[in-house]
Structures are given as C-alpha cells and as structure tokens.
Amino acid sequence: MFVSAATKTVADSHTPRQATLLNRRGICYRPPPLLHSLAMPRQRLGQHFLSGQVWQRRILDTLPRDPAGAWIEIGSGHGEMTRHLATTGSRVVTIETDTRLADRLRERMAQSPSEWPGVEVVHADVLQQDLGQLLPGRFRVYGNLPYYITSPILHHLFRFADRIGSIHIVVQFEVAARIAAHPGRRAYGYLSAACQFYTNPEIVLRIPPGAFRPPPRVTSALLRMTLPGERAQLETLDEARFLKFIQVCFGQKRKTLRNNLRSIIPDTRIGEALAACAIPADARAEQLTVPQFAALFSWTQQL
C-alpha cells in the first residue's frame, strides 16, 4: 500500500482513544500484529511452546523408556513432546485444558493415526482431574508447566504419589533450583522440603529461552523427580497436616524456627520440643532436613 510522505503508519500498543487522536492528526494507525494463531490460546495461560527440535530430542533422551509403562502428559500444546513420548512404546494420556489445542491435536491424530500410537487426548484442567482414573497401575508424568502454576500442579500430583514412578517437568530454572536445593542453602524453603518429602529432585538440563515459542524472559530447566522421596523412610503421618506444619516453620524465613512455632506451640514447650529433636535453639527452618521436620512434627502432635 502506498503511503504519502505526509502520512505515517504506526504499529504499537495504543488504546482505541489514542488511535483516534492519531488518525485525526493524519497518522494512519495500524494495530500491532497478533501472535501466531496457534500460540494465542496457551499464551493466555502463561505457557511457552517447546518448539526447538534439538531440545525436544535432548529431553527425550533423558526420559526412561518402558514399553510396558504409561505416561500422563500435562499440557500437550501442539503435540511437541506428545509424539516423542509415543515413540517410547508406552501408552500416553495427554491432558490439555485449551479446547482449540485439544481439538487440533485430535484432528492430527485422526489424519495420521500411525504417528500417534497409544495416545489419548483428554480435554480437562489437570488440577480438577482424578489422575488415578486415567490409567491402571503405575505411571510417569511429563509436562512443560506454566510458571505461575507449578506449585499447585506438583501438590496435585503428590496426591497420587503411590501411583507415580517419576515426574519430569520443564519449569522456570529458579523454581527448579528451589525444589532441588539442599538444607542450609538460601534457596531451600517450603517448596524444597515438600517436594523432597515425596521425591528425589534433580536438575537434568538447563534450557535457554530460544528453545521456546514465544521465548520466555527466563531460563528454564528440566527437572527429574524420582519417587519415593524421604516419605518412604519416615513413619506414617498425616501428610496434609505435616505440609501445613512445614509452611508454619517457614512462615517468616528471617526469623528463627522458635519464633515461627509460637503460633502453634506454647512458648514454654518450644525449647523442650527442639531439644527433644536435637535441634539447636537458634535454628532456622532452612537448616532442617525433611526427617528433622518430621521428628519435630511428631513431637508436637503429642501435646
């Protein structure tokens, strides 16, 4: 289209009112182009698609191969990793919350069924899904998780810990580092302890923004979480109450464990509890291992 020297074309994020003012001044306002139509649905959910085939292969190479096993995939997207999971010979149930993405993947499967052996698409919100009803027996989990919902998804998965062999997730590197952090490290917190109660987490790959479309503003990581974690070595306890107890312990990280425990234990008994569990009186929550949290929790249940 020809544009005279007296007329300029602007493409930015102006509001409709600003666009009207621009047009009155002889400037033709052109709204900014939309993102690729396939990426639009998931972008509203904070997701970035793993489009780099080299990285898809690198991730696949780290995953266990068990033709007799099964996978639950969280977020199929365009099927970037779904097809790769199918090549392992395992059954794959992929959960996709976006209607258009789920329908498109089903269409592709119908057109080339031989390329998607053993794959089933479930249109659902994973947080509302009873994973135990999707597959018989044990299964593994893979997912490229939206950064803002990583913790809720992990806590949902832990409800089915007795059925899960391992969890393999792509998450923000900072979150992966927190999950895998050891006691005494600054990154060690509630999420670290909760995840290590159920799993043995390990950062396997560091993934650059360029591996995704659209690229995120942060580096990502592939996190491998093998089950069981410390939970298998500890006495049976009320897991929901135990996790809430750990949250209290980390309530204010700058304060000592003693100060945080005052909200649930009489102050006169806190010193006794710490001494009984061989925990220093001035200890902070980030210094405790999961077994130490469990011992302290068990002692408080006797009050």
Short mmCIF file of C-alpha atoms in Angstrom, two decimals:
data_model
loop_
_atom_site.label_atom_id
_atom_site.label_comp_id
_atom_site.label_asym_id
_atom_site.label_seq_id
_atom_site.Cartn_x
_atom_site.Cartn_y
_atom_site.Cartn_z
CA MET A 1 0.00 0.00 0.00
CA PHE A 2 1.33 3.43 -0.94
CA VAL A 3 1.72 5.90 1.91
CA SER A 4 2.47 9.52 1.10
CA ALA A 5 5.26 11.40 2.84
CA ALA A 6 2.64 13.39 4.75
CA THR A 7 1.08 10.21 6.13
CA LYS A 8 2.82 7.88 8.59
CA THR A 9 1.82 4.39 9.64
CA VAL A 10 2.11 3.48 13.31
CA ALA A 11 2.02 -0.04 14.77
CA ASP A 12 2.17 -0.12 18.52
CA SER A 13 0.07 -0.71 21.61
CA HIS A 14 -2.02 2.46 21.57
CA THR A 15 -5.50 2.36 23.05
CA PRO A 16 -8.51 2.94 20.74
CA ARG A 17 -8.79 6.53 22.03
CA GLN A 18 -5.13 7.17 21.25
CA ALA A 19 -5.59 5.64 17.82
CA THR A 20 -8.49 8.02 17.11
CA LEU A 21 -6.36 11.03 18.06
CA LEU A 22 -3.56 9.79 15.82
CA ASN A 23 -5.92 9.44 12.86
CA ARG A 24 -7.23 12.96 13.36
CA ARG A 25 -3.65 14.19 13.08
CA GLY A 26 -3.18 12.49 9.73
CA ILE A 27 -1.40 9.44 11.08
CA CYS A 28 -2.83 6.12 9.94
CA TYR A 29 -2.94 3.84 12.96
CA ARG A 30 -2.39 0.16 12.28
CA PRO A 31 -2.89 -2.15 15.27
CA PRO A 32 0.02 -4.45 16.13
CA PRO A 33 0.05 -7.88 14.51
CA LEU A 34 -1.29 -10.75 16.59
CA LEU A 35 0.92 -13.56 17.74
CA HIS A 36 0.78 -16.76 15.74
CA SER A 37 -2.76 -18.10 15.98
CA LEU A 38 -1.60 -21.44 17.38
CA ALA A 39 0.21 -19.77 20.23
CA MET A 40 -2.58 -17.45 21.25
CA PRO A 41 -4.74 -19.87 23.28
CA ARG A 42 -1.96 -21.08 25.58
CA GLN A 43 -0.33 -17.67 25.89
CA ARG A 44 -3.33 -16.57 27.91
CA LEU A 45 -2.39 -19.39 30.30
CA GLY A 46 1.24 -18.31 30.61
CA GLN A 47 2.65 -21.17 28.53
CA HIS A 48 5.52 -21.20 26.06
CA PHE A 49 5.75 -23.97 23.47
CA LEU A 50 8.89 -26.10 23.32
CA SER A 51 9.43 -25.70 19.57
CA GLY A 52 13.17 -26.41 19.34
CA GLN A 53 13.52 -29.93 17.95
CA VAL A 54 17.08 -30.29 19.22
CA TRP A 55 15.85 -29.63 22.75
CA GLN A 56 12.89 -31.94 22.28
CA ARG A 57 15.34 -34.72 21.42
CA ARG A 58 17.64 -33.87 24.30
CA ILE A 59 14.72 -34.05 26.73
CA LEU A 60 13.52 -37.33 25.21
CA ASP A 61 16.99 -38.84 25.68
CA THR A 62 16.74 -38.22 29.44
CA LEU A 63 13.36 -39.93 29.83
CA PRO A 64 13.02 -43.58 30.88
CA ARG A 65 11.85 -45.95 28.15
CA ASP A 66 9.44 -48.65 29.21
CA PRO A 67 7.14 -50.08 26.50
CA ALA A 68 5.04 -51.70 29.21
CA GLY A 69 4.69 -48.41 31.12
CA ALA A 70 2.48 -45.38 30.73
CA TRP A 71 2.78 -41.60 30.67
CA ILE A 72 0.50 -38.78 31.69
CA GLU A 73 1.47 -35.59 29.90
CA ILE A 74 0.37 -32.26 31.34
CA GLY A 75 -0.31 -29.81 28.53
CA SER A 76 0.03 -31.33 25.07
CA GLY A 77 0.16 -27.96 23.32
CA HIS A 78 0.62 -28.74 19.62
CA GLY A 79 1.93 -32.20 20.44
CA GLU A 80 5.57 -31.09 20.57
CA MET A 81 6.53 -33.81 23.06
CA THR A 82 3.43 -35.99 22.78
CA ARG A 83 4.65 -37.65 19.59
CA HIS A 84 8.08 -38.23 21.13
CA LEU A 85 6.54 -39.87 24.20
CA ALA A 86 4.58 -42.17 21.89
CA THR A 87 7.82 -43.38 20.28
CA THR A 88 8.82 -44.94 23.61
CA GLY A 89 6.16 -47.58 23.02
CA SER A 90 4.31 -46.57 26.18
CA ARG A 91 0.68 -45.59 26.41
CA VAL A 92 0.30 -41.79 26.62
CA VAL A 93 -2.63 -39.87 28.09
CA THR A 94 -2.14 -36.18 27.42
CA ILE A 95 -4.21 -33.61 29.30
CA GLU A 96 -4.90 -30.30 27.56
CA THR A 97 -7.04 -27.56 29.09
CA ASP A 98 -7.32 -25.43 25.93
CA THR A 99 -10.24 -26.57 23.76
CA ARG A 100 -8.78 -25.48 20.43
CA LEU A 101 -5.41 -27.10 21.07
CA ALA A 102 -7.03 -30.35 22.19
CA ASP A 103 -9.28 -30.43 19.12
CA ARG A 104 -6.40 -29.68 16.74
CA LEU A 105 -4.30 -32.46 18.20
CA ARG A 106 -7.18 -34.91 17.85
CA GLU A 107 -7.55 -33.87 14.20
CA ARG A 108 -3.86 -34.50 13.54
CA MET A 109 -4.10 -37.89 15.22
CA ALA A 110 -7.12 -38.82 13.11
CA GLN A 111 -5.26 -37.85 9.93
CA SER A 112 -2.11 -39.84 10.78
CA PRO A 113 -3.00 -42.40 13.46
CA SER A 114 0.18 -44.42 12.89
CA GLU A 115 2.25 -41.43 14.07
CA TRP A 116 0.45 -41.30 17.43
CA PRO A 117 0.33 -44.91 18.69
CA GLY A 118 -1.24 -45.35 22.08
CA VAL A 119 -2.03 -41.63 22.53
CA GLU A 120 -5.27 -40.40 24.12
CA VAL A 121 -6.17 -36.71 24.43
CA VAL A 122 -8.15 -35.64 27.49
CA HIS A 123 -9.60 -32.14 27.44
CA ALA A 124 -9.54 -31.13 31.11
CA ASP A 125 -7.99 -28.96 33.79
CA VAL A 126 -5.30 -31.14 35.34
CA LEU A 127 -5.99 -29.65 38.79
CA GLN A 128 -9.56 -30.95 38.58
CA GLN A 129 -8.63 -34.31 37.11
CA ASP A 130 -8.52 -37.56 39.07
CA LEU A 131 -5.30 -38.90 37.59
CA GLY A 132 -5.80 -42.27 39.20
CA GLN A 133 -8.83 -42.85 36.97
CA LEU A 134 -6.95 -42.22 33.71
CA LEU A 135 -4.63 -45.22 33.78
CA PRO A 136 -4.44 -48.57 35.57
CA GLY A 137 -1.37 -49.26 37.66
CA ARG A 138 1.67 -47.00 37.92
CA PHE A 139 2.63 -44.24 35.50
CA ARG A 140 5.15 -41.47 34.91
CA VAL A 141 4.44 -37.78 34.37
CA TYR A 142 5.87 -35.31 31.85
CA GLY A 143 4.89 -31.68 31.50
CA ASN A 144 6.02 -28.27 30.29
CA LEU A 145 4.39 -26.38 33.14
CA PRO A 146 3.21 -22.76 33.11
CA TYR A 147 5.48 -20.98 35.55
CA TYR A 148 2.74 -19.44 37.66
CA ILE A 149 1.04 -22.75 38.44
CA THR A 150 3.99 -25.10 39.01
CA SER A 151 3.46 -25.48 42.76
CA PRO A 152 -0.31 -26.22 42.63
CA ILE A 153 0.27 -28.85 39.93
CA LEU A 154 3.02 -30.55 41.93
CA HIS A 155 0.88 -30.65 45.05
CA HIS A 156 -1.92 -32.19 42.99
CA LEU A 157 0.46 -34.83 41.64
CA PHE A 158 1.60 -35.69 45.15
CA ARG A 159 -1.94 -36.84 45.92
CA PHE A 160 -1.17 -39.77 43.59
CA ALA A 161 2.39 -40.36 44.82
CA ASP A 162 1.81 -44.08 45.36
CA ARG A 163 0.99 -44.46 41.65
CA ILE A 164 3.75 -42.30 40.15
CA GLY A 165 7.18 -43.65 39.29
CA SER A 166 8.77 -40.35 38.31
CA ILE A 167 7.92 -36.78 37.33
CA HIS A 168 9.77 -34.97 34.53
CA ILE A 169 8.84 -31.31 34.19
CA VAL A 170 10.12 -28.25 32.36
CA VAL A 171 9.85 -25.26 34.68
CA GLN A 172 11.48 -21.92 35.34
CA PHE A 173 15.12 -22.53 36.32
CA GLU A 174 14.75 -20.52 39.52
CA VAL A 175 11.84 -22.73 40.60
CA ALA A 176 13.78 -25.89 39.73
CA ALA A 177 16.72 -24.64 41.81
CA ARG A 178 14.41 -24.05 44.78
CA ILE A 179 12.90 -27.52 44.51
CA ALA A 180 16.30 -29.21 44.32
CA ALA A 181 18.01 -27.01 46.96
CA HIS A 182 19.60 -28.69 49.97
CA PRO A 183 19.14 -27.61 53.61
CA GLY A 184 21.38 -24.71 54.52
CA ARG A 185 21.13 -23.14 51.06
CA ARG A 186 19.37 -19.82 50.62
CA ALA A 187 17.02 -21.27 48.01
CA TYR A 188 15.84 -24.00 50.40
CA GLY A 189 12.29 -23.35 51.52
CA TYR A 190 8.84 -24.84 51.91
CA LEU A 191 8.62 -26.00 48.28
CA SER A 192 12.01 -27.69 48.60
CA ALA A 193 11.01 -29.63 51.71
CA ALA A 194 7.55 -30.56 50.38
CA CYS A 195 8.95 -31.86 47.09
CA GLN A 196 11.79 -33.72 48.79
CA PHE A 197 9.31 -35.37 51.15
CA TYR A 198 7.70 -37.02 48.11
CA THR A 199 10.55 -37.16 45.58
CA ASN A 200 14.27 -37.01 44.90
CA PRO A 201 14.57 -33.95 42.61
CA GLU A 202 17.46 -33.36 40.23
CA ILE A 203 18.06 -30.69 37.59
CA VAL A 204 18.88 -32.55 34.38
CA LEU A 205 19.03 -29.83 31.71
CA ARG A 206 19.24 -26.07 31.60
CA ILE A 207 17.12 -24.85 28.67
CA PRO A 208 17.58 -21.41 27.03
CA PRO A 209 14.66 -19.10 26.13
CA GLY A 210 15.30 -19.67 22.42
CA ALA A 211 14.07 -23.25 22.69
CA PHE A 212 10.51 -21.93 23.13
CA ARG A 213 7.99 -20.02 21.05
CA PRO A 214 7.35 -17.37 22.09
CA PRO A 215 10.58 -17.25 24.08
CA PRO A 216 10.11 -16.57 27.81
CA ARG A 217 12.14 -13.93 29.60
CA VAL A 218 13.75 -16.52 31.86
CA THR A 219 15.88 -19.63 31.56
CA SER A 220 14.11 -22.95 32.06
CA ALA A 221 15.18 -26.34 33.35
CA LEU A 222 14.19 -29.97 33.00
CA LEU A 223 13.65 -31.34 36.48
CA ARG A 224 13.60 -35.08 37.19
CA MET A 225 11.76 -36.08 40.36
CA THR A 226 12.06 -39.76 41.22
CA LEU A 227 9.62 -41.27 43.70
CA PRO A 228 9.60 -42.11 46.51
CA GLY A 229 11.43 -39.41 48.44
CA GLU A 230 12.05 -39.13 52.18
CA ARG A 231 8.43 -40.15 52.74
CA ALA A 232 9.32 -43.81 52.25
CA GLN A 233 11.79 -43.75 55.17
CA LEU A 234 9.55 -41.96 57.67
CA GLU A 235 6.84 -43.21 59.96
CA THR A 236 3.27 -42.84 58.77
CA LEU A 237 1.93 -39.36 59.45
CA ASP A 238 -0.92 -37.08 58.44
CA GLU A 239 0.61 -35.69 55.26
CA ALA A 240 -1.73 -32.73 54.84
CA ARG A 241 -1.10 -31.56 58.40
CA PHE A 242 2.62 -32.22 58.04
CA LEU A 243 2.85 -29.95 54.97
CA LYS A 244 0.94 -27.23 56.80
CA PHE A 245 3.37 -27.61 59.71
CA ILE A 246 6.33 -27.10 57.36
CA GLN A 247 4.63 -23.98 56.00
CA VAL A 248 4.41 -22.61 59.53
CA CYS A 249 8.09 -23.35 60.10
CA PHE A 250 8.96 -21.32 57.00
CA GLY A 251 6.37 -18.64 57.81
CA GLN A 252 8.99 -15.90 58.12
CA LYS A 253 12.37 -17.10 56.86
CA ARG A 254 14.29 -14.32 58.56
CA LYS A 255 13.02 -15.42 61.95
CA THR A 256 14.21 -18.42 63.91
CA LEU A 257 12.24 -21.63 63.96
CA ARG A 258 11.36 -20.90 67.58
CA ASN A 259 9.66 -17.62 66.65
CA ASN A 260 7.67 -19.20 63.83
CA LEU A 261 6.48 -22.07 66.02
CA ARG A 262 4.96 -19.73 68.61
CA SER A 263 1.79 -19.53 66.54
CA ILE A 264 1.04 -23.24 67.08
CA ILE A 265 3.05 -24.35 70.16
CA PRO A 266 3.05 -22.82 73.65
CA ASP A 267 6.26 -20.84 74.04
CA THR A 268 7.14 -22.74 77.19
CA ARG A 269 7.18 -26.03 75.25
CA ILE A 270 9.13 -24.95 72.14
CA GLY A 271 12.54 -25.25 73.77
CA GLU A 272 11.61 -28.70 75.04
CA ALA A 273 10.49 -29.74 71.55
CA LEU A 274 13.67 -28.52 69.87
CA ALA A 275 15.89 -30.19 72.47
CA ALA A 276 13.98 -33.47 72.17
CA CYS A 277 14.66 -33.49 68.43
CA ALA A 278 18.32 -32.45 68.81
CA ILE A 279 17.66 -29.15 67.00
CA PRO A 280 19.64 -26.05 68.13
CA ALA A 281 17.54 -23.45 69.94
CA ASP A 282 18.51 -20.74 67.43
CA ALA A 283 17.96 -22.88 64.30
CA ARG A 284 16.10 -21.56 61.28
CA ALA A 285 13.75 -23.63 59.15
CA GLU A 286 16.10 -23.63 56.14
CA GLN A 287 18.64 -25.59 58.20
CA LEU A 288 16.36 -28.57 58.83
CA THR A 289 16.19 -31.74 56.78
CA VAL A 290 12.86 -33.37 55.99
CA PRO A 291 13.40 -36.10 58.65
CA GLN A 292 14.05 -33.36 61.23
CA PHE A 293 10.80 -31.63 60.27
CA ALA A 294 9.04 -35.00 60.61
CA ALA A 295 10.53 -35.63 64.06
CA LEU A 296 9.54 -32.18 65.28
CA PHE A 297 6.04 -32.57 63.81
CA SER A 298 5.56 -35.94 65.52
CA TRP A 299 6.65 -34.46 68.85
CA THR A 300 4.17 -31.56 68.56
CA GLN A 301 1.33 -34.00 67.88
CA GLN A 302 1.79 -35.36 71.39
CA LEU A 303 1.00 -32.01 73.02
#
